[in-house]
CSV table of C-alpha atoms in Angstrom, one decimal:
chain,number,residue,atom,x,y,z
A,298,MET,CA,-11.8,-15.0,-19.1
A,299,LYS,CA,-14.6,-13.3,-18.6
A,300,GLN,CA,-15.2,-11.3,-15.5
A,301,ARG,CA,-18.1,-9.9,-14.0
A,302,GLU,CA,-21.6,-9.3,-15.6
A,303,GLY,CA,-22.5,-10.2,-12.8
A,304,ARG,CA,-17.8,-9.0,-10.9
A,305,PRO,CA,-23.2,-6.1,-15.2
A,306,GLY,CA,-21.8,-8.2,-14.2
A,307,GLN,CA,-20.2,-10.4,-13.0
A,308,LYS,CA,-17.1,-12.7,-13.3
A,309,LYS,CA,-17.2,-16.0,-15.5
A,310,THR,CA,-14.0,-17.7,-15.9
A,311,SER,CA,-11.4,-19.7,-17.5
A,312,GLY,CA,-11.9,-16.5,-17.9
A,313,SER,CA,-15.4,-14.9,-17.5
A,314,SER,CA,-17.0,-12.0,-16.8
A,315,GLY,CA,-19.0,-9.8,-18.6
A,316,GLU,CA,-22.0,-11.5,-19.3
A,317,SER,CA,-22.4,-12.7,-15.5
A,318,ARG,CA,-19.5,-11.3,-13.5
A,319,ARG,CA,-20.2,-13.5,-11.1
A,320,ASN,CA,-22.5,-15.6,-12.8
A,321,ASP,CA,-20.2,-13.0,-11.6
A,322,ARG,CA,-19.5,-13.8,-8.2
A,323,THR,CA,-21.5,-16.6,-7.8
A,324,GLY,CA,-21.9,-20.1,-8.0
A,325,ARG,CA,-24.0,-21.8,-10.4
A,326,PRO,CA,-24.0,-22.0,-14.0
A,327,PRO,CA,-25.9,-20.4,-16.7
A,328,LYS,CA,-28.7,-22.8,-18.1
A,329,PRO,CA,-28.3,-23.9,-21.0
A,330,VAL,CA,-31.2,-22.7,-24.1
A,331,ALA,CA,-32.2,-26.0,-25.8
A,332,ARG,CA,-34.1,-26.0,-29.1
A,333,PRO,CA,-36.8,-28.4,-30.3
A,334,ALA,CA,-35.0,-31.3,-32.3
A,335,ALA,CA,-36.5,-32.2,-35.8
A,336,ALA,CA,-38.5,-35.2,-36.2
A,337,GLY,CA,-36.0,-38.2,-36.0
A,338,GLU,CA,-33.0,-36.1,-35.2
A,339,MET,CA,-30.6,-37.5,-32.4
A,340,VAL,CA,-29.8,-34.8,-29.9
A,341,ARG,CA,-26.3,-34.8,-28.7
A,342,GLN,CA,-25.0,-32.7,-25.8
A,343,ALA,CA,-21.9,-30.5,-26.9
A,344,ALA,CA,-19.4,-31.3,-24.4
A,345,PRO,CA,-17.4,-28.0,-23.4
A,346,PRO,CA,-13.8,-27.4,-24.1
A,347,ALA,CA,-11.2,-29.4,-22.6
A,348,ALA,CA,-9.6,-27.3,-19.9
A,349,VAL,CA,-6.1,-26.4,-21.3
A,350,GLU,CA,-3.5,-27.5,-19.0
A,351,ARG,CA,0.1,-28.4,-17.8
A,352,PRO,CA,1.4,-29.9,-14.2
A,353,LEU,CA,1.8,-28.4,-11.3
A,354,MET,CA,5.8,-27.2,-10.7
A,355,THR,CA,7.0,-29.1,-7.8
A,356,ARG,CA,8.5,-26.3,-5.4
A,357,SER,CA,11.4,-26.3,-3.2
A,358,GLY,CA,13.2,-24.1,-0.4
A,359,GLU,CA,10.7,-22.0,2.5
A,360,ARG,CA,7.6,-21.2,2.1
A,361,PRO,CA,7.1,-17.4,1.7
A,362,ALA,CA,6.7,-15.5,6.0
A,363,GLU,CA,3.3,-14.8,7.0
A,364,ARG,CA,1.0,-12.4,8.0
A,365,VAL,CA,-2.1,-13.4,8.8
A,366,PRO,CA,-5.4,-12.3,9.5
A,367,VAL,CA,-5.0,-9.4,7.5
A,368,ILE,CA,-8.4,-7.2,7.6
A,369,LEU,CA,-7.9,-4.8,4.9
A,370,GLU,CA,-10.7,-2.1,5.5
A,371,SER,CA,-12.1,1.1,3.0
A,372,ILE,CA,-14.3,3.8,4.6
A,373,GLY,CA,-15.4,4.7,0.7
A,374,ALA,CA,-13.3,7.0,-1.6
A,375,GLY,CA,-14.0,9.2,-4.5
A,376,ASP,CA,-17.8,9.2,-5.0
A,377,PHE,CA,-18.7,5.9,-3.2
A,378,HIS,CA,-19.5,5.1,0.5
A,379,LEU,CA,-21.8,2.6,2.3
A,380,ILE,CA,-24.2,4.7,4.3
A,381,ASP,CA,-25.6,2.2,6.1
A,382,SER,CA,-26.5,-2.2,5.6
A,383,GLY,CA,-28.9,-4.3,7.4
A,384,ASN,CA,-31.7,-7.1,6.6
A,385,GLY,CA,-29.8,-8.3,4.2
A,386,GLU,CA,-29.2,-5.1,2.0
A,387,LYS,CA,-26.5,-2.3,1.8
A,388,LEU,CA,-27.1,1.3,0.8
A,389,GLU,CA,-24.9,3.2,-1.2
A,390,GLN,CA,-24.1,6.2,-2.5
A,391,TYR,CA,-22.7,6.3,-5.7
A,392,GLY,CA,-21.9,9.7,-7.2
A,393,PRO,CA,-25.7,11.8,-7.0
A,394,TYR,CA,-27.4,8.2,-6.5
A,395,ARG,CA,-28.7,6.8,-3.7
A,396,ILE,CA,-28.9,3.0,-4.1
A,397,ILE,CA,-30.1,-0.2,-2.5
A,398,ARG,CA,-28.7,-4.0,-3.1
A,399,PRO,CA,-28.8,-7.2,-1.8
A,400,GLU,CA,-26.3,-8.2,0.8
A,401,ALA,CA,-26.5,-12.0,2.3
A,402,GLN,CA,-24.1,-11.0,4.8
A,403,ALA,CA,-25.9,-8.3,6.2
A,404,LEU,CA,-27.2,-9.7,8.8
A,405,TRP,CA,-28.5,-7.3,11.1
A,406,ARG,CA,-30.9,-4.5,11.5
A,407,PRO,CA,-30.2,-0.9,9.9
A,408,SER,CA,-29.0,1.6,11.9
A,409,LEU,CA,-30.7,4.4,9.9
A,410,PRO,CA,-34.1,5.3,9.9
A,411,ALA,CA,-37.2,4.2,7.6
A,412,HIS,CA,-37.0,7.1,6.0
A,413,VAL,CA,-33.3,7.7,5.2
A,414,TRP,CA,-33.7,4.2,2.8
A,415,GLU,CA,-37.0,5.5,1.5
A,416,LYS,CA,-35.2,8.2,-0.4
A,417,VAL,CA,-33.3,6.3,-2.7
A,418,ASP,CA,-33.0,6.8,-6.2
A,419,ALA,CA,-32.8,2.8,-7.3
A,420,ALA,CA,-33.3,-0.5,-6.0
A,421,PHE,CA,-32.3,-4.0,-6.9
A,422,THR,CA,-35.1,-6.1,-7.1
A,423,GLY,CA,-35.6,-9.7,-8.1
A,424,ASP,CA,-33.4,-13.0,-7.5
A,425,THR,CA,-31.2,-12.2,-4.3
A,426,ASP,CA,-28.8,-15.3,-5.1
A,427,GLU,CA,-25.0,-13.3,-6.3
A,428,GLU,CA,-25.5,-14.5,-9.9
A,429,GLY,CA,-29.6,-13.8,-10.0
A,430,THR,CA,-30.8,-11.7,-12.4
A,431,GLY,CA,-33.8,-8.9,-11.7
A,432,ARG,CA,-34.7,-5.4,-12.2
A,433,TRP,CA,-33.7,-1.9,-11.2
A,434,ARG,CA,-36.6,0.1,-9.5
A,435,PHE,CA,-36.4,3.9,-10.0
A,436,PRO,CA,-38.5,5.1,-7.2
A,437,LYS,CA,-38.2,8.9,-7.8
A,438,GLU,CA,-37.6,8.9,-11.8
A,439,ALA,CA,-36.3,7.0,-15.2
A,440,LEU,CA,-32.5,6.8,-14.7
A,441,GLY,CA,-30.3,6.2,-17.6
A,442,GLU,CA,-27.7,3.2,-17.9
A,443,THR,CA,-24.9,5.0,-17.2
A,444,TRP,CA,-23.5,8.1,-14.9
A,445,PRO,CA,-20.2,9.1,-14.2
A,446,LEU,CA,-17.8,8.4,-11.4
A,447,ASN,CA,-14.8,9.0,-10.2
A,448,LEU,CA,-12.0,7.1,-8.2
A,449,LEU,CA,-8.3,7.4,-7.0
A,450,GLY,CA,-8.5,10.0,-9.9
A,451,VAL,CA,-10.2,8.2,-12.5
A,452,ASP,CA,-13.2,8.5,-14.2
A,453,PHE,CA,-15.5,5.4,-15.2
A,454,LEU,CA,-19.1,5.3,-15.9
A,455,GLY,CA,-21.8,3.2,-13.0
A,456,ARG,CA,-23.9,1.3,-14.6
A,457,PHE,CA,-27.6,-0.1,-13.6
A,458,THR,CA,-27.1,-3.9,-14.8
A,459,SER,CA,-29.6,-6.9,-15.0
A,460,PHE,CA,-26.7,-8.8,-12.1
A,461,ARG,CA,-27.4,-6.2,-9.7
A,462,HIS,CA,-24.3,-4.8,-10.1
A,463,VAL,CA,-22.3,-1.5,-10.8
A,464,GLY,CA,-19.8,-1.3,-13.2
A,465,VAL,CA,-17.0,-1.5,-10.8
A,466,PHE,CA,-16.4,-3.2,-7.1
A,467,PRO,CA,-15.1,-0.3,-4.4
A,468,GLU,CA,-14.0,-2.9,-2.0
A,469,GLN,CA,-11.1,-3.8,-4.4
A,470,ILE,CA,-9.7,0.0,-4.0
A,471,VAL,CA,-7.4,-1.0,-1.1
A,472,HIS,CA,-5.6,-3.4,-3.6
A,473,TRP,CA,-6.0,-0.1,-5.8
A,474,SER,CA,-4.2,1.9,-3.9
A,475,TRP,CA,-1.4,-0.3,-3.1
A,476,MET,CA,-0.8,-0.9,-6.8
A,477,LYS,CA,-0.9,2.6,-7.5
A,478,ASP,CA,1.5,3.4,-4.9
A,479,GLN,CA,3.7,0.5,-6.1
A,480,VAL,CA,3.5,1.9,-9.7
A,481,GLU,CA,4.7,5.6,-8.7
A,482,LYS,CA,7.7,4.6,-6.4
A,483,ALA,CA,9.3,2.3,-8.7
A,484,GLY,CA,11.3,4.9,-10.6
A,485,ARG,CA,10.9,2.4,-13.5
A,486,PRO,CA,7.4,1.3,-15.7
A,487,LEU,CA,6.3,-1.6,-14.1
A,488,LYS,CA,4.5,-4.3,-16.1
A,489,VAL,CA,0.5,-5.2,-14.7
A,490,LEU,CA,-1.4,-7.8,-15.5
A,491,ASN,CA,-5.0,-7.6,-14.8
A,492,LEU,CA,-6.8,-10.6,-15.2
A,493,PHE,CA,-10.9,-10.9,-14.9
A,494,GLY,CA,-10.7,-7.3,-15.7
A,495,TYR,CA,-14.2,-6.0,-16.1
A,496,THR,CA,-14.9,-2.5,-16.6
A,497,GLY,CA,-10.8,-1.6,-17.0
A,498,VAL,CA,-10.8,0.6,-14.0
A,499,ALA,CA,-7.6,-0.8,-11.8
A,500,SER,CA,-6.4,-1.0,-15.3
A,501,LEU,CA,-6.7,2.9,-15.8
A,502,VAL,CA,-5.6,3.6,-12.6
A,503,ALA,CA,-2.0,1.4,-13.2
A,504,ALA,CA,-1.9,3.0,-16.2
A,505,ALA,CA,-2.6,6.7,-15.0
A,506,ALA,CA,-0.1,5.7,-12.4
A,507,GLY,CA,2.9,4.9,-14.9
A,508,ALA,CA,2.2,1.3,-15.8
A,509,GLU,CA,2.5,-0.6,-18.7
A,510,VAL,CA,-1.0,-2.9,-18.5
A,511,THR,CA,-2.4,-5.8,-20.0
A,512,HIS,CA,-5.9,-6.4,-19.5
A,513,VAL,CA,-7.6,-9.8,-20.4
A,514,ASP,CA,-11.0,-10.4,-20.0
A,515,ALA,CA,-13.6,-13.2,-21.8
A,516,SER,CA,-16.4,-11.0,-22.2
A,517,LYS,CA,-16.9,-8.9,-25.0
A,518,LYS,CA,-18.9,-6.4,-23.7
A,519,ALA,CA,-16.7,-6.1,-20.5
A,520,ILE,CA,-14.1,-4.7,-23.1
A,521,GLY,CA,-16.4,-2.4,-24.7
A,522,TRP,CA,-17.1,-0.8,-21.2
A,523,ALA,CA,-13.5,-0.9,-20.2
A,524,ARG,CA,-13.0,0.8,-23.3
A,525,GLU,CA,-15.8,3.2,-23.3
A,526,ASN,CA,-14.1,3.9,-19.5
A,527,GLN,CA,-11.0,4.8,-20.9
A,528,ALA,CA,-12.8,7.0,-23.8
A,529,LEU,CA,-14.5,8.8,-21.0
A,530,GLY,CA,-11.1,10.3,-18.9
A,531,ARG,CA,-9.6,11.0,-22.1
A,532,MET,CA,-6.9,8.1,-21.4
A,533,GLU,CA,-6.4,6.7,-24.7
A,534,LYS,CA,-2.4,7.3,-25.2
A,535,LEU,CA,-2.0,5.5,-21.9
A,536,PRO,CA,-0.6,2.2,-22.4
A,537,ILE,CA,-3.1,-0.1,-22.3
A,538,ARG,CA,-3.8,-3.7,-24.1
A,539,TRP,CA,-7.4,-4.5,-23.9
A,540,ILE,CA,-7.5,-8.7,-24.2
A,541,CYS,CA,-10.5,-10.6,-24.4
A,542,GLU,CA,-9.8,-14.3,-24.0
A,543,ASP,CA,-10.0,-17.0,-21.8
A,544,ALA,CA,-7.7,-16.1,-19.0
A,545,MET,CA,-6.2,-19.5,-18.4
A,546,LYS,CA,-5.5,-19.3,-22.3
A,547,PHE,CA,-4.3,-15.9,-22.0
A,548,ILE,CA,-1.6,-16.9,-19.1
A,549,LEU,CA,-0.3,-20.3,-20.6
A,550,ARG,CA,0.6,-18.9,-24.0
A,551,GLU,CA,2.3,-16.0,-22.1
A,552,GLU,CA,4.5,-18.3,-19.9
A,553,ARG,CA,5.2,-20.3,-23.4
A,554,ARG,CA,6.3,-16.9,-24.7
A,555,GLY,CA,8.5,-15.9,-21.7
A,556,SER,CA,6.4,-13.0,-20.6
A,557,GLN,CA,6.9,-11.6,-17.6
A,558,TYR,CA,4.6,-9.1,-15.5
A,559,ASP,CA,5.4,-7.1,-12.4
A,560,ILE,CA,2.3,-7.1,-10.9
A,561,ILE,CA,-0.6,-9.2,-11.1
A,562,LEU,CA,-4.5,-9.2,-10.0
A,563,THR,CA,-6.3,-11.9,-10.3
A,564,ASP,CA,-10.1,-11.9,-9.5
A,565,PRO,CA,-11.5,-14.7,-10.6
A,566,PRO,CA,-15.5,-15.9,-10.4
A,567,LYS,CA,-16.2,-19.2,-8.8
A,568,PHE,CA,-17.6,-20.5,-11.7
A,569,GLY,CA,-17.5,-19.1,-15.4
A,570,ARG,CA,-17.1,-19.7,-18.9
A,571,GLY,CA,-14.9,-18.6,-21.6
A,572,PRO,CA,-15.6,-17.2,-24.8
A,573,ASN,CA,-15.3,-20.4,-26.6
A,574,GLY,CA,-17.1,-22.3,-23.8
A,575,GLU,CA,-14.3,-23.1,-21.6
A,576,VAL,CA,-15.2,-23.8,-18.4
A,577,TRP,CA,-13.8,-22.6,-15.2
A,578,HIS,CA,-14.2,-24.1,-11.6
A,579,LEU,CA,-12.4,-22.0,-8.9
A,580,PHE,CA,-11.5,-24.9,-6.8
A,581,GLU,CA,-10.3,-27.3,-9.6
A,582,HIS,CA,-8.6,-24.7,-11.6
A,583,LEU,CA,-7.0,-21.6,-9.3
A,584,PRO,CA,-3.9,-24.4,-8.1
A,585,LEU,CA,-2.9,-24.0,-11.6
A,586,MET,CA,-3.4,-20.5,-12.3
A,587,LEU,CA,-1.5,-19.1,-9.7
A,588,ASP,CA,1.3,-21.5,-10.2
A,589,VAL,CA,1.2,-20.1,-14.1
A,590,CYS,CA,1.2,-16.4,-12.5
A,591,ARG,CA,4.3,-17.7,-10.0
A,592,GLU,CA,6.1,-18.3,-13.7
A,593,ILE,CA,5.1,-15.0,-15.3
A,594,LEU,CA,6.3,-13.1,-12.3
A,595,SER,CA,9.5,-11.0,-13.1
A,596,PRO,CA,12.6,-11.4,-11.3
A,597,LYS,CA,12.0,-7.8,-9.4
A,598,ALA,CA,8.3,-8.7,-9.0
A,599,VAL,CA,6.1,-6.5,-6.5
A,600,GLY,CA,3.3,-8.5,-5.9
A,601,LEU,CA,0.3,-11.2,-7.0
A,602,VAL,CA,-2.8,-10.5,-5.8
A,603,LEU,CA,-5.7,-13.2,-5.6
A,604,THR,CA,-9.3,-12.5,-4.6
A,605,ALA,CA,-11.8,-14.6,-4.3
A,606,TYR,CA,-15.6,-14.0,-3.9
A,607,SER,CA,-19.2,-16.2,-3.0
A,608,ILE,CA,-17.0,-19.3,-1.9
A,609,ARG,CA,-17.1,-21.0,1.1
A,610,ALA,CA,-13.9,-21.6,2.3
A,611,SER,CA,-11.6,-19.8,4.9
A,612,PHE,CA,-9.3,-17.2,3.8
A,613,TYR,CA,-6.9,-19.9,4.9
A,614,SER,CA,-7.4,-22.0,2.2
A,615,ILE,CA,-6.3,-19.3,-0.1
A,616,HIS,CA,-3.4,-18.2,2.3
A,617,GLU,CA,-1.8,-21.6,2.1
A,618,LEU,CA,-2.4,-22.1,-1.1
A,619,MET,CA,-0.2,-19.2,-2.3
A,620,ARG,CA,2.5,-20.2,0.1
A,621,GLU,CA,2.8,-23.5,-1.3
A,622,THR,CA,2.9,-21.8,-4.6
A,623,MET,CA,5.4,-19.1,-3.8
A,624,ARG,CA,7.9,-21.4,-1.8
A,625,GLY,CA,11.4,-20.3,-2.2
A,626,ALA,CA,10.5,-16.9,-3.6
A,627,GLY,CA,11.0,-15.3,-0.3
A,628,GLY,CA,8.8,-12.2,0.8
A,629,VAL,CA,5.6,-12.5,2.8
A,630,VAL,CA,2.3,-13.9,2.1
A,631,GLU,CA,-0.9,-11.5,3.8
A,632,SER,CA,-4.2,-13.0,3.9
A,633,GLY,CA,-7.6,-11.9,5.1
A,634,GLU,CA,-10.4,-10.3,4.3
A,635,LEU,CA,-11.5,-6.9,2.3
A,636,VAL,CA,-14.0,-5.2,4.2
A,637,ILE,CA,-16.1,-1.6,3.9
A,638,ARG,CA,-17.2,0.4,6.7
A,639,GLU,CA,-20.4,2.1,6.7
A,640,ALA,CA,-20.5,5.8,6.9
A,641,GLY,CA,-23.5,7.4,7.3
A,642,THR,CA,-25.1,9.8,5.2
A,643,ASP,CA,-22.1,12.5,5.2
A,644,GLY,CA,-19.2,9.4,4.3
A,645,LYS,CA,-17.4,10.3,7.8
A,646,THR,CA,-19.8,8.8,10.6
A,647,GLU,CA,-18.0,5.2,10.8
A,648,GLY,CA,-20.2,2.4,12.0
A,649,ARG,CA,-20.3,-1.0,11.2
A,650,ALA,CA,-17.5,-3.3,9.0
A,651,LEU,CA,-19.5,-5.4,6.1
A,652,SER,CA,-17.3,-8.3,4.7
A,653,THR,CA,-17.2,-8.7,1.4
A,654,SER,CA,-14.4,-11.1,-0.3
A,655,LEU,CA,-11.1,-13.0,1.1
A,656,PHE,CA,-7.9,-12.1,-0.2
A,657,SER,CA,-4.3,-13.2,-0.6
A,658,ARG,CA,-1.5,-11.2,-1.7
A,659,TRP,CA,2.4,-11.7,-2.1
A,660,VAL,CA,5.0,-9.2,-2.1
A,661,PRO,CA,8.8,-9.9,-2.1
A,662,LYS,CA,9.4,-8.5,1.2
């Protein structure tokens, strides 16, 4: 499945990613490119490949215990923090650069004065929809496409993309920190599956902590960026499999093979297309995806993590789906929202919380 170029990008799907990662976290499919028909030629619309599916498993037993609502909050980390937000925008610090990007949920007025917002290195202009394309404006001087960043001890490249994204989704650091802790204290090499892995920061964090990682994304571009990030941090010898494939096809094959993983991260887009035109719709295909993920969890699994962006739904919708999927497995399902708190220009002055996404996480206890 492709993943973000949109979360460059954002996520696309059954796997999708890179070219639009969230159509990237988005909603509408990309417009088809038409070619003129020759005289007398009958024009036919090619149908997308049929979805690869199997029936959902019939689960029995008690549903896992629940913890709701859970708000996982970050106030920045490493080279990132949210400076301020308001009027439909957010002001962020990514390493040496101060950046403005659209943010529909910032309904309030900015806390900081206008002159702080004016002293930026880059601002995204254009379509404010999540999947919308646009361009970057550089008020001070033209900047290169990439620049070095670091989160949780992992080096990677920030990127100015046409989909307003910058090569990383920093709100995910709460999941990455949890995963890093689980891997380090496991006392054994954990196998981690990162679906819709985008530019590979989560995969590198897991591998650096001692995990054996399988990274899946349908975007060749995103896989290429992930390999660049691996090389930047001189982490080529870490045990990471980079797989460019539709996510659903991959996990169904892993299920048939009897493959198992201790931690599964899945970060699907609302809509996406796989490398061969496979179509993904979150509300249609998520139940099966989670169902297959449960089947490839190991007997000593540590967790199954789902994040959902840009959907009109309550976290309870994915919470109850996760509890039904994990019926009979014991443990607990905790669900809620990921938020980033404003930290001011110094990175330490706490302000308002900006909601970024919904999540649901099953853990064995």
